[in-house]
PDB file of C-alpha atoms and ligand atoms in Angstrom:
ATOM      1  CA  UNK A 751    -179.248 -31.948 103.287  1.00 92.00           C
ATOM      2  CA  UNK A 752    -182.743 -31.280 101.934  1.00 96.00           C
ATOM      3  CA  UNK A 753    -184.750 -32.470  98.968  1.00 98.00           C
ATOM      4  CA  UNK A 754    -186.392 -30.827  95.965  1.00 98.00           C
ATOM      5  CA  UNK A 755    -189.438 -32.507  94.432  1.00 98.00           C
ATOM      6  CA  UNK A 756    -189.660 -32.469  90.627  1.00 99.00           C
ATOM      7  CA  UNK A 757    -193.295 -32.941  89.669  1.00 98.00           C
ATOM      8  CA  UNK A 758    -194.555 -33.474  86.107  1.00 99.00           C
ATOM      9  CA  UNK A 759    -198.134 -33.699  84.961  1.00 98.00           C
ATOM     10  CA  UNK A 760    -200.018 -35.400  82.138  1.00 98.00           C
ATOM     11  CA  UNK A 761    -198.253 -36.647  79.014  1.00 98.00           C
ATOM     12  CA  UNK A 762    -194.823 -35.428  80.105  1.00 98.00           C
ATOM     13  CA  UNK A 763    -193.806 -39.097  80.290  1.00 98.00           C
ATOM     14  CA  UNK A 764    -193.751 -38.798  76.468  1.00 97.00           C
ATOM     15  CA  UNK A 765    -191.089 -36.096  76.542  1.00 98.00           C
ATOM     16  CA  UNK A 766    -188.299 -36.724  74.015  1.00 96.00           C
ATOM     17  CA  UNK A 767    -190.218 -39.457  72.246  1.00 95.00           C
ATOM     18  CA  UNK A 768    -192.766 -37.369  70.252  1.00 92.00           C
ATOM     19  CA  UNK A 769    -193.273 -33.785  69.063  1.00 90.00           C
ATOM     20  CA  UNK A 770    -189.543 -32.894  69.206  1.00 92.00           C
ATOM     21  CA  UNK A 771    -190.212 -29.616  67.340  1.00 92.00           C
ATOM     22  CA  UNK A 772    -192.294 -28.402  70.292  1.00 91.00           C
ATOM     23  CA  UNK A 773    -190.696 -30.083  73.298  1.00 93.00           C
ATOM     24  CA  UNK A 774    -187.190 -31.149  72.140  1.00 92.00           C
ATOM     25  CA  UNK A 775    -185.593 -34.579  72.177  1.00 95.00           C
ATOM     26  CA  UNK A 776    -184.534 -34.774  75.825  1.00 97.00           C
ATOM     27  CA  UNK A 777    -186.438 -37.446  77.750  1.00 98.00           C
ATOM     28  CA  UNK A 778    -188.015 -37.018  81.172  1.00 98.00           C
ATOM     29  CA  UNK A 779    -185.361 -39.382  82.593  1.00 98.00           C
ATOM     30  CA  UNK A 780    -182.687 -37.031  81.137  1.00 98.00           C
ATOM     31  CA  UNK A 781    -184.419 -34.020  82.750  1.00 98.00           C
ATOM     32  CA  UNK A 782    -184.506 -35.810  86.098  1.00 98.00           C
ATOM     33  CA  UNK A 783    -180.797 -36.672  85.815  1.00 98.00           C
ATOM     34  CA  UNK A 784    -179.929 -33.051  84.928  1.00 98.00           C
ATOM     35  CA  UNK A 785    -181.884 -31.689  87.894  1.00 98.00           C
ATOM     36  CA  UNK A 786    -180.423 -34.339  90.203  1.00 98.00           C
ATOM     37  CA  UNK A 787    -176.902 -33.266  89.224  1.00 98.00           C
ATOM     38  CA  UNK A 788    -177.687 -29.601  90.010  1.00 98.00           C
ATOM     39  CA  UNK A 789    -179.103 -30.582  93.425  1.00 98.00           C
ATOM     40  CA  UNK A 790    -176.220 -32.881  94.304  1.00 97.00           C
ATOM     41  CA  UNK A 791    -173.655 -30.211  93.404  1.00 97.00           C
ATOM     42  CA  UNK A 792    -175.324 -28.002  96.016  1.00 97.00           C
ATOM     43  CA  UNK A 793    -175.365 -30.826  98.584  1.00 96.00           C
ATOM     44  CA  UNK A 794    -179.073 -31.593  98.256  1.00 97.00           C
ATOM     45  CA  UNK A 795    -181.139 -34.386  96.716  1.00 98.00           C
ATOM     46  CA  UNK A 796    -183.920 -34.636  94.140  1.00 98.00           C
ATOM     47  CA  UNK A 797    -187.047 -36.775  94.021  1.00 98.00           C
ATOM     48  CA  UNK A 798    -189.113 -37.028  90.852  1.00 98.00           C
ATOM     49  CA  UNK A 799    -192.709 -37.996  90.213  1.00 98.00           C
ATOM     50  CA  UNK A 800    -194.812 -37.886  87.046  1.00 98.00           C
ATOM     51  CA  UNK A 801    -198.497 -38.639  86.811  1.00 98.00           C
ATOM     52  CA  UNK A 802    -201.276 -38.432  84.272  1.00 98.00           C
ATOM     53  CA  UNK A 803    -203.786 -38.151  87.147  1.00 98.00           C
ATOM     54  CA  UNK A 804    -204.758 -34.871  88.786  1.00 98.00           C
ATOM     55  CA  UNK A 805    -205.478 -36.430  92.199  1.00 98.00           C
ATOM     56  CA  UNK A 806    -202.065 -38.106  92.356  1.00 98.00           C
ATOM     57  CA  UNK A 807    -200.408 -34.729  91.680  1.00 99.00           C
ATOM     58  CA  UNK A 808    -202.539 -33.116  94.403  1.00 99.00           C
ATOM     59  CA  UNK A 809    -201.576 -35.864  96.883  1.00 98.00           C
ATOM     60  CA  UNK A 810    -197.895 -35.213  96.162  1.00 98.00           C
ATOM     61  CA  UNK A 811    -198.323 -31.441  96.664  1.00 98.00           C
ATOM     62  CA  UNK A 812    -200.011 -32.090 100.041  1.00 98.00           C
ATOM     63  CA  UNK A 813    -197.253 -34.421 101.205  1.00 98.00           C
ATOM     64  CA  UNK A 814    -194.609 -31.950  99.916  1.00 98.00           C
ATOM     65  CA  UNK A 815    -196.272 -29.282 102.080  1.00 98.00           C
ATOM     66  CA  UNK A 816    -195.871 -31.475 105.180  1.00 98.00           C
ATOM     67  CA  UNK A 817    -192.249 -32.212 104.325  1.00 98.00           C
ATOM     68  CA  UNK A 818    -191.556 -28.504 103.726  1.00 98.00           C
ATOM     69  CA  UNK A 819    -192.990 -27.741 107.162  1.00 97.00           C
ATOM     70  CA  UNK A 820    -190.667 -30.266 108.798  1.00 97.00           C
ATOM     71  CA  UNK A 821    -187.640 -28.763 107.006  1.00 96.00           C
ATOM     72  CA  UNK A 822    -187.019 -31.884 104.930  1.00 97.00           C
ATOM     73  CA  UNK A 823    -188.039 -30.367 101.564  1.00 98.00           C
ATOM     74  CA  UNK A 824    -186.909 -27.085  99.949  1.00 98.00           C
ATOM     75  CA  UNK A 825    -189.815 -26.842  97.548  1.00 98.00           C
ATOM     76  CA  UNK A 826    -191.323 -28.144  94.317  1.00 98.00           C
ATOM     77  CA  UNK A 827    -190.545 -27.680  90.615  1.00 99.00           C
ATOM     78  CA  UNK A 828    -193.789 -28.363  88.767  1.00 99.00           C
ATOM     79  CA  UNK A 829    -194.787 -28.664  85.125  1.00 99.00           C
ATOM     80  CA  UNK A 830    -198.548 -29.240  85.411  1.00 99.00           C
ATOM     81  CA  UNK A 831    -198.912 -29.955  81.665  1.00 98.00           C
ATOM     82  CA  UNK A 832    -202.413 -29.307  80.340  1.00 98.00           C
ATOM     83  CA  UNK A 833    -203.822 -29.171  83.909  1.00 99.00           C
ATOM     84  CA  UNK A 834    -202.179 -25.734  84.018  1.00 98.00           C
ATOM     85  CA  UNK A 835    -205.066 -24.404  81.976  1.00 98.00           C
ATOM     86  CA  UNK A 836    -207.929 -26.284  83.642  1.00 98.00           C
ATOM     87  CA  UNK A 837    -207.257 -27.094  87.281  1.00 98.00           C
ATOM     88  CA  UNK A 838    -208.718 -25.004  90.098  1.00 98.00           C
ATOM     89  CA  UNK A 839    -207.947 -28.072  92.265  1.00 99.00           C
ATOM     90  CA  UNK A 840    -204.204 -27.659  91.673  1.00 99.00           C
ATOM     91  CA  UNK A 841    -204.452 -23.946  92.545  1.00 99.00           C
ATOM     92  CA  UNK A 842    -206.257 -24.895  95.783  1.00 99.00           C
ATOM     93  CA  UNK A 843    -203.669 -27.588  96.604  1.00 99.00           C
ATOM     94  CA  UNK A 844    -200.733 -25.190  96.141  1.00 98.00           C
ATOM     95  CA  UNK A 845    -202.331 -22.349  98.106  1.00 98.00           C
ATOM     96  CA  UNK A 846    -203.255 -24.949 100.744  1.00 98.00           C
ATOM     97  CA  UNK A 847    -199.564 -25.658 101.436  1.00 98.00           C
ATOM     98  CA  UNK A 848    -198.387 -22.011 101.484  1.00 98.00           C
ATOM     99  CA  UNK A 849    -195.708 -20.799 102.078  1.00 98.00           C
ATOM    100  CA  UNK A 850    -194.006 -23.811 100.434  1.00 98.00           C
ATOM    101  CA  UNK A 851    -192.299 -22.402  97.304  1.00 98.00           C
ATOM    102  CA  UNK A 852    -193.373 -23.972  94.023  1.00 98.00           C
ATOM    103  CA  UNK A 853    -191.783 -23.045  90.697  1.00 98.00           C
ATOM    104  CA  UNK A 854    -194.027 -23.517  87.663  1.00 99.00           C
ATOM    105  CA  UNK A 855    -192.182 -24.599  84.502  1.00 98.00           C
ATOM    106  CA  UNK A 856    -193.330 -24.763  80.889  1.00 98.00           C
ATOM    107  CA  UNK A 857    -190.974 -26.111  78.266  1.00 98.00           C
ATOM    108  CA  UNK A 858    -192.690 -24.310  75.390  1.00 98.00           C
ATOM    109  CA  UNK A 859    -193.650 -20.642  75.234  1.00 98.00           C
ATOM    110  CA  UNK A 860    -197.340 -21.112  75.992  1.00 98.00           C
ATOM    111  CA  UNK A 861    -198.008 -17.447  75.124  1.00 98.00           C
ATOM    112  CA  UNK A 862    -196.886 -18.047  71.547  1.00 98.00           C
ATOM    113  CA  UNK A 863    -199.347 -20.948  71.220  1.00 98.00           C
ATOM    114  CA  UNK A 864    -203.143 -21.372  71.242  1.00 98.00           C
ATOM    115  CA  UNK A 865    -205.170 -18.855  73.272  1.00 98.00           C
ATOM    116  CA  UNK A 866    -206.380 -21.615  75.642  1.00 98.00           C
ATOM    117  CA  UNK A 867    -202.767 -22.044  76.813  1.00 98.00           C
ATOM    118  CA  UNK A 868    -202.396 -18.359  77.757  1.00 98.00           C
ATOM    119  CA  UNK A 869    -204.120 -18.692  81.114  1.00 98.00           C
ATOM    120  CA  UNK A 870    -202.634 -20.616  84.039  1.00 99.00           C
ATOM    121  CA  UNK A 871    -204.588 -21.503  87.196  1.00 98.00           C
ATOM    122  CA  UNK A 872    -201.262 -22.404  88.805  1.00 99.00           C
ATOM    123  CA  UNK A 873    -199.298 -19.157  88.250  1.00 98.00           C
ATOM    124  CA  UNK A 874    -201.052 -17.043  90.925  1.00 98.00           C
ATOM    125  CA  UNK A 875    -200.089 -19.690  93.522  1.00 98.00           C
ATOM    126  CA  UNK A 876    -196.510 -20.185  92.262  1.00 98.00           C
ATOM    127  CA  UNK A 877    -193.391 -18.553  93.709  1.00 98.00           C
ATOM    128  CA  UNK A 878    -192.047 -18.167  90.157  1.00 98.00           C
ATOM    129  CA  UNK A 879    -192.893 -19.080  86.576  1.00 98.00           C
ATOM    130  CA  UNK A 880    -190.383 -20.147  83.914  1.00 98.00           C
ATOM    131  CA  UNK A 881    -191.722 -20.347  80.383  1.00 98.00           C
ATOM    132  CA  UNK A 882    -190.238 -21.159  76.986  1.00 98.00           C
ATOM    133  CA  UNK A 883    -186.639 -22.004  77.930  1.00 98.00           C
ATOM    134  CA  UNK A 884    -186.992 -25.619  76.813  1.00 97.00           C
ATOM    135  CA  UNK A 885    -185.984 -28.293  79.304  1.00 98.00           C
ATOM    136  CA  UNK A 886    -183.305 -25.895  80.624  1.00 98.00           C
ATOM    137  CA  UNK A 887    -186.188 -24.180  82.426  1.00 98.00           C
ATOM    138  CA  UNK A 888    -186.303 -27.087  84.886  1.00 98.00           C
ATOM    139  CA  UNK A 889    -182.688 -26.542  85.990  1.00 98.00           C
ATOM    140  CA  UNK A 890    -183.275 -22.774  86.240  1.00 98.00           C
ATOM    141  CA  UNK A 891    -186.216 -23.517  88.551  1.00 98.00           C
ATOM    142  CA  UNK A 892    -184.156 -25.928  90.666  1.00 98.00           C
ATOM    143  CA  UNK A 893    -181.428 -23.274  91.012  1.00 98.00           C
ATOM    144  CA  UNK A 894    -184.025 -20.703  92.080  1.00 98.00           C
ATOM    145  CA  UNK A 895    -185.198 -23.051  94.867  1.00 98.00           C
ATOM    146  CA  UNK A 896    -181.620 -23.818  95.917  1.00 98.00           C
ATOM    147  CA  UNK A 897    -180.923 -20.085  96.267  1.00 97.00           C
ATOM    148  CA  UNK A 898    -183.871 -19.809  98.671  1.00 93.00           C
ATOM    149  CA  UNK A 899    -182.540 -22.635 100.867  1.00 88.00           C
ATOM    150  CA  UNK A 900    -181.557 -21.689 104.413  1.00 85.00           C
ATOM    151  CA  UNK A 901    -177.716 -21.443 104.525  1.00 81.00           C
ATOM    152  CA  UNK A 902    -177.468 -21.177 100.708  1.00 87.00           C
ATOM    153  CA  UNK A 903    -174.274 -19.353  99.617  1.00 81.00           C
ATOM    154  CA  UNK A 904    -175.082 -15.737  98.601  1.00 70.00           C
TER     155      UNK A 904
HETATM  156  O1  CA2 B2281    -194.791 -26.323  77.527  1.00 64.07           O
HETATM  157  C1  CA2 B2281    -195.081 -27.081  78.469  1.00 64.07           C
HETATM  158  O2  CA2 B2281    -194.249 -27.540  79.233  1.00 64.07           O
HETATM  159  C2  CA2 B2281    -196.542 -27.523  78.663  1.00 64.07           C
HETATM  160  O3  CA2 B2281    -196.793 -27.571  80.056  1.00 64.07           O
HETATM  161  C3  CA2 B2281    -196.662 -28.895  78.048  1.00 64.07           C
HETATM  162  C4  CA2 B2281    -198.081 -29.447  78.058  1.00 64.07           C
HETATM  163  C5  CA2 B2281    -199.055 -28.435  77.457  1.00 64.07           C
HETATM  164  O4  CA2 B2281    -200.386 -28.913  77.559  1.00 64.07           O
HETATM  165  C6  CA2 B2281    -198.943 -27.082  78.136  1.00 64.07           C
HETATM  166  O5  CA2 B2281    -199.831 -26.175  77.494  1.00 64.07           O
HETATM  167  C7  CA2 B2281    -197.523 -26.548  78.039  1.00 64.07           C
HETATM  168  C8  CA2 B2281    -198.171 -30.741  77.254  1.00 64.07           C
HETATM  169  C9  CA2 B2281    -197.257 -31.815  77.739  1.00 64.07           C
HETATM  170  C10 CA2 B2281    -197.263 -32.908  76.734  1.00 64.07           C
HETATM  171  O6  CA2 B2281    -195.953 -33.384  76.608  1.00 64.07           O
HETATM  172  C11 CA2 B2281    -195.642 -34.095  75.491  1.00 64.07           C
HETATM  173  C12 CA2 B2281    -194.303 -34.302  75.283  1.00 64.07           C
HETATM  174  C13 CA2 B2281    -193.900 -34.972  74.158  1.00 64.07           C
HETATM  175  C14 CA2 B2281    -194.847 -35.493  73.279  1.00 64.07           C
HETATM  176  C15 CA2 B2281    -196.180 -35.302  73.521  1.00 64.07           C
HETATM  177  C16 CA2 B2281    -196.593 -34.612  74.634  1.00 64.07           C
END
């Protein structure tokens, strides 16, 4: 049994409580429960962490990299929030733990929004990018990591 880390960046703690037209009415706790169910069905576990602080997210990526190396962690599902569009430090952290797979998720279609949301510092370091599927994108990302697991059914 291995673990997937679900990582969420700034303001995603507000999910489901505000701006439902953009982000839907599912809460972050609901998202975590959904992802946990998908992992458990495949015989794995899920850990979740949300932070509004860039350094805390970086620390979790570093420790995920160690745990990936030891075979304890399958990879990371990450919605970096607005840090997506600003953070060279997150790019460096993710490339620093290569080849740990990290799936970048955005609930909204960032390409249909303001121009400043069209560029991601994270995408070039990510194993995959899921954009605009709503909160369902998180479970798609979890499934993509599960399929990469050693001994995953083909
Ligand atoms: O679409 C996404 O998932 C985003 O990563 C969400 C970020 C935004 O800055 C990115 O451009 C795209 C914002 C997260 C804020 O989440 C809220 C949720 C509910 C209410 C208010 C904020």
